[in-house]
PDB file of C-alpha atoms in Angstrom:
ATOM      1  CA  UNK A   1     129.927 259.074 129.115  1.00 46.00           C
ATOM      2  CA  UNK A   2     132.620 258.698 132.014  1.00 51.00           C
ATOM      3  CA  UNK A   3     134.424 256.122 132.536  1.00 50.00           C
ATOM      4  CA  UNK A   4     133.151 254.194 136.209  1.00 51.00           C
ATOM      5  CA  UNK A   5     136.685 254.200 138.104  1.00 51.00           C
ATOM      6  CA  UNK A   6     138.108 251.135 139.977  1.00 48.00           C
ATOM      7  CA  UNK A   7     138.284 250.885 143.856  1.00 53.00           C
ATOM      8  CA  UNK A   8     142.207 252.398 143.206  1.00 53.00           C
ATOM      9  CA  UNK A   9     140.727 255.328 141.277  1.00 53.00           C
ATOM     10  CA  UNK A  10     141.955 254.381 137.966  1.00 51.00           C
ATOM     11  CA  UNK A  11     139.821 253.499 135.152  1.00 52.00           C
ATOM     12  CA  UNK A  12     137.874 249.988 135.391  1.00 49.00           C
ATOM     13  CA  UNK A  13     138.425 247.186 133.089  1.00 51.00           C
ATOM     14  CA  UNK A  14     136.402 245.869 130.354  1.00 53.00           C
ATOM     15  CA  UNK A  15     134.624 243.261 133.167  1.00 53.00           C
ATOM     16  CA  UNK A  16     133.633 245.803 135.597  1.00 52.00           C
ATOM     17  CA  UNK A  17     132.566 248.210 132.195  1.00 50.00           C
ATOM     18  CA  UNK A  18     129.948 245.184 131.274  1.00 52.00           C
ATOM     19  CA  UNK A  19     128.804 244.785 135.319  1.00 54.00           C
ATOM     20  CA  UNK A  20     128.105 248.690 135.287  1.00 52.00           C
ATOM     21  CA  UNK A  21     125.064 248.840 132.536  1.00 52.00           C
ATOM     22  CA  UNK A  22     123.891 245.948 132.128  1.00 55.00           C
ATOM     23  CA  UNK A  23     121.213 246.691 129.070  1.00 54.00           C
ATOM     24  CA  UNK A  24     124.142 247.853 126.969  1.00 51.00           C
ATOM     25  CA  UNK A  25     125.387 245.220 124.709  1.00 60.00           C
ATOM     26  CA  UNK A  26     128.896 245.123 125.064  1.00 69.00           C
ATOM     27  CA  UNK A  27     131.004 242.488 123.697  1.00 84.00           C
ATOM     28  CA  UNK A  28     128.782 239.854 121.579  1.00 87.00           C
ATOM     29  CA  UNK A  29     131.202 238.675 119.647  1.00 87.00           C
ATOM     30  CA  UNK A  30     132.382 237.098 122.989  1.00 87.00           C
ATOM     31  CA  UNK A  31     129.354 236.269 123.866  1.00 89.00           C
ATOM     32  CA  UNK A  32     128.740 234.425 120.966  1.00 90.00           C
ATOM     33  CA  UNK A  33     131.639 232.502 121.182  1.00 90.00           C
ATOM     34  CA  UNK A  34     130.389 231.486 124.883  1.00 91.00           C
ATOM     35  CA  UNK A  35     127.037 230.481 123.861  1.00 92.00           C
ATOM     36  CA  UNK A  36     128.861 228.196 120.860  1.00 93.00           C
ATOM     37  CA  UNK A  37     131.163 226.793 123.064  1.00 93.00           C
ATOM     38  CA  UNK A  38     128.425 225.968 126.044  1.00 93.00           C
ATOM     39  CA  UNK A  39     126.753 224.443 123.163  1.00 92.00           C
ATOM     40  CA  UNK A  40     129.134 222.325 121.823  1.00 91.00           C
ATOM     41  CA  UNK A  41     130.446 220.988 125.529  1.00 89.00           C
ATOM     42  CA  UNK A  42     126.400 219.858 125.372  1.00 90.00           C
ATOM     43  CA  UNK A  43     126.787 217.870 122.368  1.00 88.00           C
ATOM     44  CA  UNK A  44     130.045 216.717 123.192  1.00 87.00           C
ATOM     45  CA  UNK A  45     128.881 215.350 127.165  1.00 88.00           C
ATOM     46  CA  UNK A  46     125.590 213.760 125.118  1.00 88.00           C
ATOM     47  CA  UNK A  47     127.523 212.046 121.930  1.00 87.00           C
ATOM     48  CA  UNK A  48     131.105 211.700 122.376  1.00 88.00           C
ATOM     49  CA  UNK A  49     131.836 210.888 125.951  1.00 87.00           C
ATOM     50  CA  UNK A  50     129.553 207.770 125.960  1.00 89.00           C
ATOM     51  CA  UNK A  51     131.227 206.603 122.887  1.00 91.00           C
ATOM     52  CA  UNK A  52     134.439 207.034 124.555  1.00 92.00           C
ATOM     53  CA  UNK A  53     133.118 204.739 127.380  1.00 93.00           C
ATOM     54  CA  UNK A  54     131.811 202.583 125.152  1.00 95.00           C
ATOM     55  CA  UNK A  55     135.089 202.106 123.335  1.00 96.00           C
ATOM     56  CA  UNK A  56     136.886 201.611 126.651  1.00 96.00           C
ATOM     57  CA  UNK A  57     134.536 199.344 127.464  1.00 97.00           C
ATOM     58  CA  UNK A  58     134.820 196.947 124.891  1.00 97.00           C
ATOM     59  CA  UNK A  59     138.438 197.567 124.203  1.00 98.00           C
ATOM     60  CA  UNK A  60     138.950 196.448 127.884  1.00 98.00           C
ATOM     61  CA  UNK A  61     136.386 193.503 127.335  1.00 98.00           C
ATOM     62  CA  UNK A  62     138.246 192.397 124.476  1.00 98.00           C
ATOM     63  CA  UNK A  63     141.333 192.348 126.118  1.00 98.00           C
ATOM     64  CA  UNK A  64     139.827 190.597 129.106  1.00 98.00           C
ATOM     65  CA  UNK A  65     138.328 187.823 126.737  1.00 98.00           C
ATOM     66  CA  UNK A  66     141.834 187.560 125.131  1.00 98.00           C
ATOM     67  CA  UNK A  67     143.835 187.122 128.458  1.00 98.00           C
ATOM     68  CA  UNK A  68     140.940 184.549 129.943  1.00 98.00           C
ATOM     69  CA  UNK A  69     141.225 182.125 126.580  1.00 98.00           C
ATOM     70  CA  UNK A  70     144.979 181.984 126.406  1.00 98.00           C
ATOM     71  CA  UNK A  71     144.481 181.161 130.694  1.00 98.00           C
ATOM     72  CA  UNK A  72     142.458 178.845 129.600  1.00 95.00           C
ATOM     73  CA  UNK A  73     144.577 177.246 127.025  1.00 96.00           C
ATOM     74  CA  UNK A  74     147.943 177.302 129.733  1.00 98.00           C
ATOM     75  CA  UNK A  75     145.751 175.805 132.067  1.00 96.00           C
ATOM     76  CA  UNK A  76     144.964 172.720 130.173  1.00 93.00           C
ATOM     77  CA  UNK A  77     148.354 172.274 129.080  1.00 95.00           C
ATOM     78  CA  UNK A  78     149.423 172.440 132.118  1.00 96.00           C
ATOM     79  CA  UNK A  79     146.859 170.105 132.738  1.00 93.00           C
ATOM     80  CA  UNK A  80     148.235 167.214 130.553  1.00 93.00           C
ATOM     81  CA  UNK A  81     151.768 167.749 131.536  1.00 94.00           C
ATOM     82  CA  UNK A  82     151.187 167.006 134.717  1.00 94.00           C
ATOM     83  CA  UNK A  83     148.814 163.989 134.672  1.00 93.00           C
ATOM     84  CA  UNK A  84     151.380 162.884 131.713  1.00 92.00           C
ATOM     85  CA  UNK A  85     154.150 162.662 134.768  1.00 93.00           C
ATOM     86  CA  UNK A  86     151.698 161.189 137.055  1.00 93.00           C
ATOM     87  CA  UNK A  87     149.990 158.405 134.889  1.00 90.00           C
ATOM     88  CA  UNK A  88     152.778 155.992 134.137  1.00 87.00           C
ATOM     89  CA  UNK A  89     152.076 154.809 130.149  1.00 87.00           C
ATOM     90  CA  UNK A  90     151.753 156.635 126.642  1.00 91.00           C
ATOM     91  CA  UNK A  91     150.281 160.312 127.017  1.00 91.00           C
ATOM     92  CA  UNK A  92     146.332 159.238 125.455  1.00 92.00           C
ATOM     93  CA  UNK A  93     146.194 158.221 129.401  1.00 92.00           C
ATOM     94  CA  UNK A  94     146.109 161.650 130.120  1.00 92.00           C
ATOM     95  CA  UNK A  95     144.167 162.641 127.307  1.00 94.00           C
ATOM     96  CA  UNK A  96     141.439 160.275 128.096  1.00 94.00           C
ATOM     97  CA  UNK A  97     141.037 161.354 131.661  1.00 93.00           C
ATOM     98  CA  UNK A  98     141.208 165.417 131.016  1.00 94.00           C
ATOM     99  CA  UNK A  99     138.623 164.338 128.092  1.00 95.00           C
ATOM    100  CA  UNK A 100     136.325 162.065 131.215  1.00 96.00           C
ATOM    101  CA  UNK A 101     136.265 165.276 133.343  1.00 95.00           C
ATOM    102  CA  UNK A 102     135.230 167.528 130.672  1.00 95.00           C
ATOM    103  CA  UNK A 103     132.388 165.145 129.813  1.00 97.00           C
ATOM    104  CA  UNK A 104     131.303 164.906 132.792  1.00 97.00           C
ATOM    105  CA  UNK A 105     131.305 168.481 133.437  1.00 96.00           C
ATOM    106  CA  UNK A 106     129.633 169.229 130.033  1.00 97.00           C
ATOM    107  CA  UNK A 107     126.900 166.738 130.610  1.00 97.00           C
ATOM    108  CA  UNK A 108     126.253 168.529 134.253  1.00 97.00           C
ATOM    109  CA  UNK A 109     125.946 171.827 132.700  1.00 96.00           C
ATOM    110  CA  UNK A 110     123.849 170.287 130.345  1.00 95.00           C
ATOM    111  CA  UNK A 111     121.406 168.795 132.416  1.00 94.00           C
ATOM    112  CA  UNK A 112     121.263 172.735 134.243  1.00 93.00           C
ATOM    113  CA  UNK A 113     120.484 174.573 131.465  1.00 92.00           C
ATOM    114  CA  UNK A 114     116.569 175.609 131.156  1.00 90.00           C
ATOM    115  CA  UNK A 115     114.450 173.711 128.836  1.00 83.00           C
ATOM    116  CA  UNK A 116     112.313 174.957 125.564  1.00 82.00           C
ATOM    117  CA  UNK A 117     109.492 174.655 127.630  1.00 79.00           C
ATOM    118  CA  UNK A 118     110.238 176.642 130.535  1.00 61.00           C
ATOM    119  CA  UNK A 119     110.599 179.333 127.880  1.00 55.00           C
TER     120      UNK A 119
END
């Protein structure tokens, strides 16, 4: 069999040998490897790219809940420093009022949450 030639009259390559007969199975080694490969980027997309965005997810969650608890914690602090300064007396002053406001706002998020009836 001849060898199709190229637009430049030489001989074609390998790609334009495997466009020219088509029923003719050429390389299926290569094909093969496609076919395992296509299959594996299918498992891959369906297994291990929504466990990476799960991990991400709660990596960045974690971190997240980490940073908002030592806010948290600063806040406060910062809290009783300043109510130390502006309360003259001992420093329970300040304790007992930061300790009023979170009772208050305990027992008004209390009062909002649903009942065991409402279901």
């Amino acid at each position: 069999m001849a060898l199709p030639t190229s637009r430049n009259g030489g001989t074609a390559d390998k790609a334009t040998l495997k466009d020219a007969d088509p029923g003719r199975p050429h390389d299926w080694a290569a094909r093969t490897a496609d076919t395992i490969d296509e299959l594996l980027g299918k498992v891959r997309s369906k297994t291990t790219v929504p466990l990476e965005r799960l991990t991400r997810i709660l990596v960045y969650g974690i971190v997240a809940v980490t940073l908002g608890v030592v806010v948290v914690v600063l806040v406060i602090i910062a809290l009783v420093r300043a109510l130390d300064e502006l309360i003259p007396g001992p420093v329970w002053s300040a304790y007992l009022i930061l300790g009023g406001i979170f009772l208050a706002v305990g027992l008004f998020l209390w009062r909002k949450r649903p009942s065991r009836q409402d279901g």
